[in-house]
Amino acid sequence: MLKKFLKEAMALIAGKPAEDLVDLLDTHKHVNEFIIAKKLNLTINQTRNILYKISDYGLVSSIRKKDKRKGWYTYFWKIEILKSLEFIRNDLLKKMDNLQHQIKSRETKRFYVCEKCHVELNEENALFNNFTCTECGSILVMRDNTKMINEMKRNLERLKKDLGFVQQEIAKENQVLEKKKSKEMKKERKEIEAKKRSQKLARIKKKTLKKIKPVKIKKKKIPRKKFFKKLFKKHKARKNLKKKKKR
Ligand SMILES: [Zn+2]
C-alpha cells in the first residue's frame, strides 16, 4: 500500500520512470547512484536528473563520497519517508478538495449536453447559445448528473480512506522520530553532566595544589600524595560544615 503511494508521488514529480526508484531505494540505507542507473537502465545523467527533481521536493536525500583515486564524487541516495508521506497527504487533500468542489457544482448547477457530439455547456453558456450545440447545432438536453455525482462521491470515499492510511503512517514515523530525538537528548545530557563533573574535579585539584605551594616552601617531609589526600578530605569536611551551617 505504502509503495503504491510512493510510486504515485515519484511519478507525479519526475514522470513514469521515477516509479521504479521506489523498488530500488531504501528508507534507511543509501544506494549508489551508479547501481540505480544500471537497474533503471538509464544513463547516469538521466538518473541524476530524476533524483535531483525528486530531491527538490525533499522525497529523497543524498550523501556524497569522494573517490580517492579518481577525485570525483559519487552520490548515494535514500528515500525520506516522512517527507514523502507528507507530500502524498498534501496531494490527496488537493484531490479531495477538487472533487468536493466538482460534486457541489454538479449538485447545484445545471449542465446541458449535445447527445450527438457530447459537447457540454453550463447553463449560462447554453442560454447564450439558445440551447443549441456549438459544434453541430442540435438542441441541447439537460444533463442528469446523478450518475456522475455518485461516482465522484465513491471516489471521494476512496481518497478519504487513503488519507486515513497515510496519516496513520505519518503518525508512526513521527513516533519513531520522537523516540530517536529523546534518546539523543538523553545522551547529550549525560555528556554535559560528565563534562561538568570533570571540570569541577579539575577546579578542586587546582585549588588544592595552590594550597600546597606554601607547604612546599617549608619543605615538610610529608609525601605529596598523602598530603593531597589529606587536603582533599579537609576540603570535603569544610564543605560539609558549610552545608550544615546553611541548615
Ligand atoms: Zn452537437
PDB file of N, CA, C and O in Angstrom, residues 76-146:
ATOM      1  N   PHE A  76      25.016   8.901  -3.114  1.00  0.00           N
ATOM      2  CA  PHE A  76      24.262   7.753  -2.590  1.00  0.00           C
ATOM      3  C   PHE A  76      22.912   8.275  -2.092  1.00  0.00           C
ATOM      4  O   PHE A  76      22.869   9.259  -1.357  1.00  0.00           O
ATOM      5  N   TRP A  77      21.850   7.579  -2.499  1.00  0.00           N
ATOM      6  CA  TRP A  77      20.512   8.115  -2.251  1.00  0.00           C
ATOM      7  C   TRP A  77      19.651   7.239  -1.358  1.00  0.00           C
ATOM      8  O   TRP A  77      19.791   6.016  -1.352  1.00  0.00           O
ATOM      9  N   LYS A  78      18.728   7.876  -0.664  1.00  0.00           N
ATOM     10  CA  LYS A  78      17.716   7.129   0.078  1.00  0.00           C
ATOM     11  C   LYS A  78      16.384   7.884   0.065  1.00  0.00           C
ATOM     12  O   LYS A  78      16.341   9.078  -0.238  1.00  0.00           O
ATOM     13  N   ILE A  79      15.336   7.175   0.394  1.00  0.00           N
ATOM     14  CA  ILE A  79      14.006   7.797   0.442  1.00  0.00           C
ATOM     15  C   ILE A  79      13.820   8.467   1.794  1.00  0.00           C
ATOM     16  O   ILE A  79      14.155   7.896   2.832  1.00  0.00           O
ATOM     17  N   GLU A  80      13.329   9.701   1.786  1.00  0.00           N
ATOM     18  CA  GLU A  80      12.948  10.378   3.033  1.00  0.00           C
ATOM     19  C   GLU A  80      11.468  10.072   3.276  1.00  0.00           C
ATOM     20  O   GLU A  80      10.594  10.702   2.687  1.00  0.00           O
ATOM     21  N   ILE A  81      11.223   9.130   4.149  1.00  0.00           N
ATOM     22  CA  ILE A  81       9.868   8.584   4.240  1.00  0.00           C
ATOM     23  C   ILE A  81       8.854   9.601   4.764  1.00  0.00           C
ATOM     24  O   ILE A  81       7.740   9.702   4.237  1.00  0.00           O
ATOM     25  N   LEU A  82       9.231  10.362   5.777  1.00  0.00           N
ATOM     26  CA  LEU A  82       8.268  11.313   6.346  1.00  0.00           C
ATOM     27  C   LEU A  82       7.898  12.402   5.322  1.00  0.00           C
ATOM     28  O   LEU A  82       6.716  12.725   5.157  1.00  0.00           O
ATOM     29  N   LYS A  83       8.918  12.943   4.675  1.00  0.00           N
ATOM     30  CA  LYS A  83       8.669  13.967   3.649  1.00  0.00           C
ATOM     31  C   LYS A  83       7.787  13.404   2.530  1.00  0.00           C
ATOM     32  O   LYS A  83       6.895  14.080   2.022  1.00  0.00           O
ATOM     33  N   SER A  84       8.052  12.160   2.158  1.00  0.00           N
ATOM     34  CA  SER A  84       7.267  11.517   1.096  1.00  0.00           C
ATOM     35  C   SER A  84       5.810  11.379   1.521  1.00  0.00           C
ATOM     36  O   SER A  84       4.900  11.689   0.754  1.00  0.00           O
ATOM     37  N   LEU A  85       5.617  10.934   2.742  1.00  0.00           N
ATOM     38  CA  LEU A  85       4.251  10.761   3.244  1.00  0.00           C
ATOM     39  C   LEU A  85       3.510  12.095   3.289  1.00  0.00           C
ATOM     40  O   LEU A  85       2.331  12.176   2.951  1.00  0.00           O
ATOM     41  N   GLU A  86       4.226  13.127   3.701  1.00  0.00           N
ATOM     42  CA  GLU A  86       3.589  14.452   3.767  1.00  0.00           C
ATOM     43  C   GLU A  86       3.219  14.949   2.373  1.00  0.00           C
ATOM     44  O   GLU A  86       2.172  15.564   2.187  1.00  0.00           O
ATOM     45  N   PHE A  87       4.090  14.655   1.421  1.00  0.00           N
ATOM     46  CA  PHE A  87       3.799  15.032   0.030  1.00  0.00           C
ATOM     47  C   PHE A  87       2.536  14.308  -0.452  1.00  0.00           C
ATOM     48  O   PHE A  87       1.641  14.917  -1.053  1.00  0.00           O
ATOM     49  N   ILE A  88       2.461  13.020  -0.162  1.00  0.00           N
ATOM     50  CA  ILE A  88       1.303  12.211  -0.576  1.00  0.00           C
ATOM     51  C   ILE A  88       0.033  12.736   0.098  1.00  0.00           C
ATOM     52  O   ILE A  88      -1.012  12.878  -0.528  1.00  0.00           O
ATOM     53  N   ARG A  89       0.156  13.049   1.377  1.00  0.00           N
ATOM     54  CA  ARG A  89      -1.003  13.572   2.107  1.00  0.00           C
ATOM     55  C   ARG A  89      -1.502  14.871   1.467  1.00  0.00           C
ATOM     56  O   ARG A  89      -2.697  15.036   1.227  1.00  0.00           O
ATOM     57  N   ASN A  90      -0.581  15.776   1.158  1.00  0.00           N
ATOM     58  CA  ASN A  90      -0.989  17.048   0.566  1.00  0.00           C
ATOM     59  C   ASN A  90      -1.628  16.852  -0.798  1.00  0.00           C
ATOM     60  O   ASN A  90      -2.586  17.542  -1.139  1.00  0.00           O
ATOM     61  N   ASP A  91      -1.088  15.898  -1.547  1.00  0.00           N
ATOM     62  CA  ASP A  91      -1.653  15.611  -2.864  1.00  0.00           C
ATOM     63  C   ASP A  91      -3.080  15.064  -2.720  1.00  0.00           C
ATOM     64  O   ASP A  91      -3.990  15.467  -3.457  1.00  0.00           O
ATOM     65  N   LEU A  92      -3.264  14.180  -1.766  1.00  0.00           N
ATOM     66  CA  LEU A  92      -4.604  13.619  -1.528  1.00  0.00           C
ATOM     67  C   LEU A  92      -5.592  14.709  -1.114  1.00  0.00           C
ATOM     68  O   LEU A  92      -6.731  14.748  -1.581  1.00  0.00           O
ATOM     69  N   LEU A  93      -5.133  15.588  -0.244  1.00  0.00           N
ATOM     70  CA  LEU A  93      -6.003  16.681   0.212  1.00  0.00           C
ATOM     71  C   LEU A  93      -6.427  17.574  -0.948  1.00  0.00           C
ATOM     72  O   LEU A  93      -7.572  18.006  -1.035  1.00  0.00           O
ATOM     73  N   LYS A  94      -5.463  17.826  -1.850  1.00  0.00           N
ATOM     74  CA  LYS A  94      -5.748  18.652  -3.020  1.00  0.00           C
ATOM     75  C   LYS A  94      -6.808  17.972  -3.887  1.00  0.00           C
ATOM     76  O   LYS A  94      -7.780  18.600  -4.327  1.00  0.00           O
ATOM     77  N   LYS A  95      -6.606  16.680  -4.129  1.00  0.00           N
ATOM     78  CA  LYS A  95      -7.551  15.923  -4.961  1.00  0.00           C
ATOM     79  C   LYS A  95      -8.945  15.911  -4.335  1.00  0.00           C
ATOM     80  O   LYS A  95      -9.957  16.051  -5.028  1.00  0.00           O
ATOM     81  N   MET A  96      -8.976  15.737  -3.020  1.00  0.00           N
ATOM     82  CA  MET A  96     -10.267  15.685  -2.323  1.00  0.00           C
ATOM     83  C   MET A  96     -10.989  17.034  -2.419  1.00  0.00           C
ATOM     84  O   MET A  96     -12.196  17.092  -2.644  1.00  0.00           O
ATOM     85  N   ASP A  97     -10.224  18.078  -2.250  1.00  0.00           N
ATOM     86  CA  ASP A  97     -10.792  19.419  -2.320  1.00  0.00           C
ATOM     87  C   ASP A  97     -11.390  19.676  -3.704  1.00  0.00           C
ATOM     88  O   ASP A  97     -12.520  20.161  -3.830  1.00  0.00           O
ATOM     89  N   ASN A  98     -10.643  19.293  -4.697  1.00  0.00           N
ATOM     90  CA  ASN A  98     -11.071  19.446  -6.082  1.00  0.00           C
ATOM     91  C   ASN A  98     -12.386  18.683  -6.340  1.00  0.00           C
ATOM     92  O   ASN A  98     -13.332  19.200  -6.921  1.00  0.00           O
ATOM     93  N   LEU A  99     -12.400  17.459  -5.867  1.00  0.00           N
ATOM     94  CA  LEU A  99     -13.572  16.596  -6.064  1.00  0.00           C
ATOM     95  C   LEU A  99     -14.811  17.159  -5.346  1.00  0.00           C
ATOM     96  O   LEU A  99     -15.921  17.147  -5.882  1.00  0.00           O
ATOM     97  N   GLN A 100     -14.579  17.644  -4.142  1.00  0.00           N
ATOM     98  CA  GLN A 100     -15.690  18.227  -3.386  1.00  0.00           C
ATOM     99  C   GLN A 100     -16.298  19.419  -4.113  1.00  0.00           C
ATOM    100  O   GLN A 100     -17.512  19.584  -4.159  1.00  0.00           O
ATOM    101  N   HIS A 101     -15.419  20.211  -4.715  1.00  0.00           N
ATOM    102  CA  HIS A 101     -15.907  21.352  -5.488  1.00  0.00           C
ATOM    103  C   HIS A 101     -16.748  20.898  -6.670  1.00  0.00           C
ATOM    104  O   HIS A 101     -17.811  21.460  -6.945  1.00  0.00           O
ATOM    105  N   GLN A 102     -16.245  19.877  -7.343  1.00  0.00           N
ATOM    106  CA  GLN A 102     -16.962  19.366  -8.516  1.00  0.00           C
ATOM    107  C   GLN A 102     -18.327  18.801  -8.129  1.00  0.00           C
ATOM    108  O   GLN A 102     -19.321  19.036  -8.818  1.00  0.00           O
ATOM    109  N   ILE A 103     -18.352  18.059  -7.039  1.00  0.00           N
ATOM    110  CA  ILE A 103     -19.621  17.474  -6.577  1.00  0.00           C
ATOM    111  C   ILE A 103     -20.624  18.587  -6.294  1.00  0.00           C
ATOM    112  O   ILE A 103     -21.780  18.543  -6.718  1.00  0.00           O
ATOM    113  N   LYS A 104     -20.132  19.599  -5.574  1.00  0.00           N
ATOM    114  CA  LYS A 104     -21.015  20.703  -5.204  1.00  0.00           C
ATOM    115  C   LYS A 104     -21.566  21.397  -6.450  1.00  0.00           C
ATOM    116  O   LYS A 104     -22.756  21.718  -6.544  1.00  0.00           O
ATOM    117  N   SER A 105     -20.676  21.594  -7.406  1.00  0.00           N
ATOM    118  CA  SER A 105     -21.079  22.261  -8.638  1.00  0.00           C
ATOM    119  C   SER A 105     -22.120  21.431  -9.398  1.00  0.00           C
ATOM    120  O   SER A 105     -23.114  21.960  -9.896  1.00  0.00           O
ATOM    121  N   ARG A 106     -21.910  20.104  -9.454  1.00  0.00           N
ATOM    122  CA  ARG A 106     -22.847  19.229 -10.150  1.00  0.00           C
ATOM    123  C   ARG A 106     -24.199  19.157  -9.414  1.00  0.00           C
ATOM    124  O   ARG A 106     -25.232  18.913 -10.020  1.00  0.00           O
ATOM    125  N   GLU A 107     -24.125  19.314  -8.112  1.00  0.00           N
ATOM    126  CA  GLU A 107     -25.365  19.226  -7.325  1.00  0.00           C
ATOM    127  C   GLU A 107     -26.198  20.498  -7.402  1.00  0.00           C
ATOM    128  O   GLU A 107     -27.408  20.467  -7.242  1.00  0.00           O
ATOM    129  N   THR A 108     -25.521  21.627  -7.615  1.00  0.00           N
ATOM    130  CA  THR A 108     -26.243  22.899  -7.538  1.00  0.00           C
ATOM    131  C   THR A 108     -26.460  23.574  -8.885  1.00  0.00           C
ATOM    132  O   THR A 108     -27.307  24.443  -9.003  1.00  0.00           O
ATOM    133  N   LYS A 109     -25.684  23.171  -9.894  1.00  0.00           N
ATOM    134  CA  LYS A 109     -25.798  23.847 -11.183  1.00  0.00           C
ATOM    135  C   LYS A 109     -26.352  22.920 -12.250  1.00  0.00           C
ATOM    136  O   LYS A 109     -26.261  21.701 -12.134  1.00  0.00           O
ATOM    137  N   ARG A 110     -26.907  23.559 -13.315  1.00  0.00           N
ATOM    138  CA  ARG A 110     -27.427  22.763 -14.432  1.00  0.00           C
ATOM    139  C   ARG A 110     -26.408  22.746 -15.556  1.00  0.00           C
ATOM    140  O   ARG A 110     -25.754  23.748 -15.840  1.00  0.00           O
ATOM    141  N   PHE A 111     -26.304  21.597 -16.210  1.00  0.00           N
ATOM    142  CA  PHE A 111     -25.427  21.471 -17.372  1.00  0.00           C
ATOM    143  C   PHE A 111     -26.229  20.916 -18.546  1.00  0.00           C
ATOM    144  O   PHE A 111     -27.132  20.097 -18.367  1.00  0.00           O
ATOM    145  N   TYR A 112     -25.871  21.387 -19.744  1.00  0.00           N
ATOM    146  CA  TYR A 112     -26.582  20.937 -20.946  1.00  0.00           C
ATOM    147  C   TYR A 112     -25.601  20.249 -21.885  1.00  0.00           C
ATOM    148  O   TYR A 112     -24.442  20.658 -21.987  1.00  0.00           O
ATOM    149  N   VAL A 113     -26.092  19.203 -22.533  1.00  0.00           N
ATOM    150  CA  VAL A 113     -25.187  18.400 -23.340  1.00  0.00           C
ATOM    151  C   VAL A 113     -25.810  18.097 -24.714  1.00  0.00           C
ATOM    152  O   VAL A 113     -27.033  17.979 -24.846  1.00  0.00           O
ATOM    153  N   CYS A 114     -24.945  18.007 -25.734  1.00  0.00           N
ATOM    154  CA  CYS A 114     -25.397  17.578 -27.056  1.00  0.00           C
ATOM    155  C   CYS A 114     -25.272  16.062 -27.111  1.00  0.00           C
ATOM    156  O   CYS A 114     -24.195  15.519 -26.851  1.00  0.00           O
ATOM    157  N   GLU A 115     -26.361  15.406 -27.453  1.00  0.00           N
ATOM    158  CA  GLU A 115     -26.325  13.936 -27.438  1.00  0.00           C
ATOM    159  C   GLU A 115     -25.533  13.374 -28.617  1.00  0.00           C
ATOM    160  O   GLU A 115     -25.126  12.219 -28.592  1.00  0.00           O
ATOM    161  N   LYS A 116     -25.324  14.206 -29.619  1.00  0.00           N
ATOM    162  CA  LYS A 116     -24.589  13.732 -30.807  1.00  0.00           C
ATOM    163  C   LYS A 116     -23.085  13.803 -30.576  1.00  0.00           C
ATOM    164  O   LYS A 116     -22.364  12.828 -30.737  1.00  0.00           O
ATOM    165  N   CYS A 117     -22.596  14.981 -30.214  1.00  0.00           N
ATOM    166  CA  CYS A 117     -21.131  15.111 -30.089  1.00  0.00           C
ATOM    167  C   CYS A 117     -20.655  15.346 -28.656  1.00  0.00           C
ATOM    168  O   CYS A 117     -19.483  15.666 -28.446  1.00  0.00           O
ATOM    169  N   HIS A 118     -21.548  15.183 -27.715  1.00  0.00           N
ATOM    170  CA  HIS A 118     -21.190  15.209 -26.282  1.00  0.00           C
ATOM    171  C   HIS A 118     -20.553  16.501 -25.820  1.00  0.00           C
ATOM    172  O   HIS A 118     -19.819  16.513 -24.828  1.00  0.00           O
ATOM    173  N   VAL A 119     -20.798  17.573 -26.529  1.00  0.00           N
ATOM    174  CA  VAL A 119     -20.336  18.885 -26.065  1.00  0.00           C
ATOM    175  C   VAL A 119     -21.184  19.252 -24.843  1.00  0.00           C
ATOM    176  O   VAL A 119     -22.401  19.054 -24.844  1.00  0.00           O
ATOM    177  N   GLU A 120     -20.531  19.761 -23.825  1.00  0.00           N
ATOM    178  CA  GLU A 120     -21.294  20.127 -22.628  1.00  0.00           C
ATOM    179  C   GLU A 120     -21.143  21.618 -22.349  1.00  0.00           C
ATOM    180  O   GLU A 120     -20.050  22.183 -22.465  1.00  0.00           O
ATOM    181  N   LEU A 121     -22.232  22.275 -22.011  1.00  0.00           N
ATOM    182  CA  LEU A 121     -22.194  23.692 -21.656  1.00  0.00           C
ATOM    183  C   LEU A 121     -22.887  23.903 -20.310  1.00  0.00           C
ATOM    184  O   LEU A 121     -23.842  23.205 -19.986  1.00  0.00           O
ATOM    185  N   ASN A 122     -22.393  24.869 -19.576  1.00  0.00           N
ATOM    186  CA  ASN A 122     -23.116  25.200 -18.346  1.00  0.00           C
ATOM    187  C   ASN A 122     -24.336  26.043 -18.720  1.00  0.00           C
ATOM    188  O   ASN A 122     -24.484  26.454 -19.874  1.00  0.00           O
ATOM    189  N   GLU A 123     -25.180  26.309 -17.749  1.00  0.00           N
ATOM    190  CA  GLU A 123     -26.472  26.938 -18.063  1.00  0.00           C
ATOM    191  C   GLU A 123     -26.299  28.299 -18.762  1.00  0.00           C
ATOM    192  O   GLU A 123     -26.986  28.606 -19.735  1.00  0.00           O
ATOM    193  N   GLU A 124     -25.369  29.056 -18.253  1.00  0.00           N
ATOM    194  CA  GLU A 124     -25.118  30.391 -18.797  1.00  0.00           C
ATOM    195  C   GLU A 124     -24.753  30.341 -20.280  1.00  0.00           C
ATOM    196  O   GLU A 124     -25.318  31.061 -21.111  1.00  0.00           O
ATOM    197  N   ASN A 125     -23.794  29.473 -20.582  1.00  0.00           N
ATOM    198  CA  ASN A 125     -23.360  29.342 -21.980  1.00  0.00           C
ATOM    199  C   ASN A 125     -24.440  28.724 -22.862  1.00  0.00           C
ATOM    200  O   ASN A 125     -24.568  29.074 -24.043  1.00  0.00           O
ATOM    201  N   ALA A 126     -25.190  27.797 -22.293  1.00  0.00           N
ATOM    202  CA  ALA A 126     -26.277  27.168 -23.055  1.00  0.00           C
ATOM    203  C   ALA A 126     -27.327  28.214 -23.433  1.00  0.00           C
ATOM    204  O   ALA A 126     -27.788  28.270 -24.571  1.00  0.00           O
ATOM    205  N   LEU A 127     -27.633  29.050 -22.465  1.00  0.00           N
ATOM    206  CA  LEU A 127     -28.610  30.113 -22.691  1.00  0.00           C
ATOM    207  C   LEU A 127     -28.109  31.066 -23.785  1.00  0.00           C
ATOM    208  O   LEU A 127     -28.842  31.470 -24.678  1.00  0.00           O
ATOM    209  N   PHE A 128     -26.845  31.390 -23.674  1.00  0.00           N
ATOM    210  CA  PHE A 128     -26.194  32.291 -24.632  1.00  0.00           C
ATOM    211  C   PHE A 128     -26.286  31.730 -26.060  1.00  0.00           C
ATOM    212  O   PHE A 128     -26.407  32.464 -27.021  1.00  0.00           O
ATOM    213  N   ASN A 129     -26.225  30.409 -26.179  1.00  0.00           N
ATOM    214  CA  ASN A 129     -26.283  29.748 -27.489  1.00  0.00           C
ATOM    215  C   ASN A 129     -27.690  29.230 -27.821  1.00  0.00           C
ATOM    216  O   ASN A 129     -27.843  28.348 -28.674  1.00  0.00           O
ATOM    217  N   ASN A 130     -28.675  29.767 -27.123  1.00  0.00           N
ATOM    218  CA  ASN A 130     -30.066  29.352 -27.356  1.00  0.00           C
ATOM    219  C   ASN A 130     -30.278  27.840 -27.249  1.00  0.00           C
ATOM    220  O   ASN A 130     -31.040  27.246 -27.994  1.00  0.00           O
ATOM    221  N   PHE A 131     -29.528  27.225 -26.359  1.00  0.00           N
ATOM    222  CA  PHE A 131     -29.637  25.782 -26.096  1.00  0.00           C
ATOM    223  C   PHE A 131     -29.417  24.944 -27.354  1.00  0.00           C
ATOM    224  O   PHE A 131     -30.039  23.917 -27.548  1.00  0.00           O
ATOM    225  N   THR A 132     -28.504  25.440 -28.198  1.00  0.00           N
ATOM    226  CA  THR A 132     -28.115  24.622 -29.349  1.00  0.00           C
ATOM    227  C   THR A 132     -26.618  24.324 -29.261  1.00  0.00           C
ATOM    228  O   THR A 132     -25.851  25.090 -28.662  1.00  0.00           O
ATOM    229  N   CYS A 133     -26.230  23.215 -29.840  1.00  0.00           N
ATOM    230  CA  CYS A 133     -24.828  22.772 -29.773  1.00  0.00           C
ATOM    231  C   CYS A 133     -23.944  23.728 -30.555  1.00  0.00           C
ATOM    232  O   CYS A 133     -24.282  24.156 -31.677  1.00  0.00           O
ATOM    233  N   THR A 134     -22.789  24.056 -29.981  1.00  0.00           N
ATOM    234  CA  THR A 134     -21.861  24.967 -30.656  1.00  0.00           C
ATOM    235  C   THR A 134     -21.149  24.281 -31.816  1.00  0.00           C
ATOM    236  O   THR A 134     -20.558  24.931 -32.664  1.00  0.00           O
ATOM    237  N   GLU A 135     -21.178  22.945 -31.858  1.00  0.00           N
ATOM    238  CA  GLU A 135     -20.497  22.198 -32.916  1.00  0.00           C
ATOM    239  C   GLU A 135     -21.438  21.868 -34.074  1.00  0.00           C
ATOM    240  O   GLU A 135     -21.130  22.119 -35.228  1.00  0.00           O
ATOM    241  N   CYS A 136     -22.621  21.276 -33.723  1.00  0.00           N
ATOM    242  CA  CYS A 136     -23.482  20.764 -34.791  1.00  0.00           C
ATOM    243  C   CYS A 136     -24.861  21.433 -34.848  1.00  0.00           C
ATOM    244  O   CYS A 136     -25.642  21.175 -35.756  1.00  0.00           O
ATOM    245  N   GLY A 137     -25.157  22.262 -33.908  1.00  0.00           N
ATOM    246  CA  GLY A 137     -26.420  22.979 -33.942  1.00  0.00           C
ATOM    247  C   GLY A 137     -27.620  22.214 -33.406  1.00  0.00           C
ATOM    248  O   GLY A 137     -28.742  22.727 -33.403  1.00  0.00           O
ATOM    249  N   SER A 138     -27.394  20.982 -32.937  1.00  0.00           N
ATOM    250  CA  SER A 138     -28.511  20.206 -32.372  1.00  0.00           C
ATOM    251  C   SER A 138     -29.011  20.855 -31.094  1.00  0.00           C
ATOM    252  O   SER A 138     -28.299  21.640 -30.450  1.00  0.00           O
ATOM    253  N   ILE A 139     -30.233  20.490 -30.733  1.00  0.00           N
ATOM    254  CA  ILE A 139     -30.798  21.006 -29.485  1.00  0.00           C
ATOM    255  C   ILE A 139     -30.118  20.318 -28.299  1.00  0.00           C
ATOM    256  O   ILE A 139     -29.938  19.101 -28.297  1.00  0.00           O
ATOM    257  N   LEU A 140     -29.714  21.113 -27.319  1.00  0.00           N
ATOM    258  CA  LEU A 140     -29.072  20.555 -26.127  1.00  0.00           C
ATOM    259  C   LEU A 140     -30.119  20.016 -25.161  1.00  0.00           C
ATOM    260  O   LEU A 140     -31.223  20.547 -25.084  1.00  0.00           O
ATOM    261  N   VAL A 141     -29.729  18.973 -24.436  1.00  0.00           N
ATOM    262  CA  VAL A 141     -30.634  18.464 -23.400  1.00  0.00           C
ATOM    263  C   VAL A 141     -29.960  18.618 -22.035  1.00  0.00           C
ATOM    264  O   VAL A 141     -28.731  18.610 -21.937  1.00  0.00           O
ATOM    265  N   MET A 142     -30.798  18.764 -21.027  1.00  0.00           N
ATOM    266  CA  MET A 142     -30.246  18.931 -19.681  1.00  0.00           C
ATOM    267  C   MET A 142     -29.625  17.614 -19.224  1.00  0.00           C
ATOM    268  O   MET A 142     -30.200  16.549 -19.420  1.00  0.00           O
ATOM    269  N   ARG A 143     -28.484  17.715 -18.644  1.00  0.00           N
ATOM    270  CA  ARG A 143     -27.772  16.508 -18.251  1.00  0.00           C
ATOM    271  C   ARG A 143     -28.272  16.019 -16.897  1.00  0.00           C
ATOM    272  O   ARG A 143     -28.492  16.808 -15.978  1.00  0.00           O
ATOM    273  N   ASP A 144     -28.425  14.691 -16.802  1.00  0.00           N
ATOM    274  CA  ASP A 144     -28.738  14.100 -15.498  1.00  0.00           C
ATOM    275  C   ASP A 144     -27.406  13.816 -14.800  1.00  0.00           C
ATOM    276  O   ASP A 144     -26.619  12.976 -15.239  1.00  0.00           O
ATOM    277  N   ASN A 145     -27.147  14.550 -13.726  1.00  0.00           N
ATOM    278  CA  ASN A 145     -25.842  14.454 -13.055  1.00  0.00           C
ATOM    279  C   ASN A 145     -25.746  13.332 -12.018  1.00  0.00           C
ATOM    280  O   ASN A 145     -24.682  13.118 -11.451  1.00  0.00           O
ATOM    281  N   THR A 146     -26.855  12.657 -11.763  1.00  0.00           N
ATOM    282  CA  THR A 146     -26.898  11.687 -10.661  1.00  0.00           C
ATOM    283  C   THR A 146     -25.769  10.661 -10.720  1.00  0.00           C
ATOM    284  O   THR A 146     -25.052  10.447  -9.736  1.00  0.00           O
TER     285      THR A 146
END
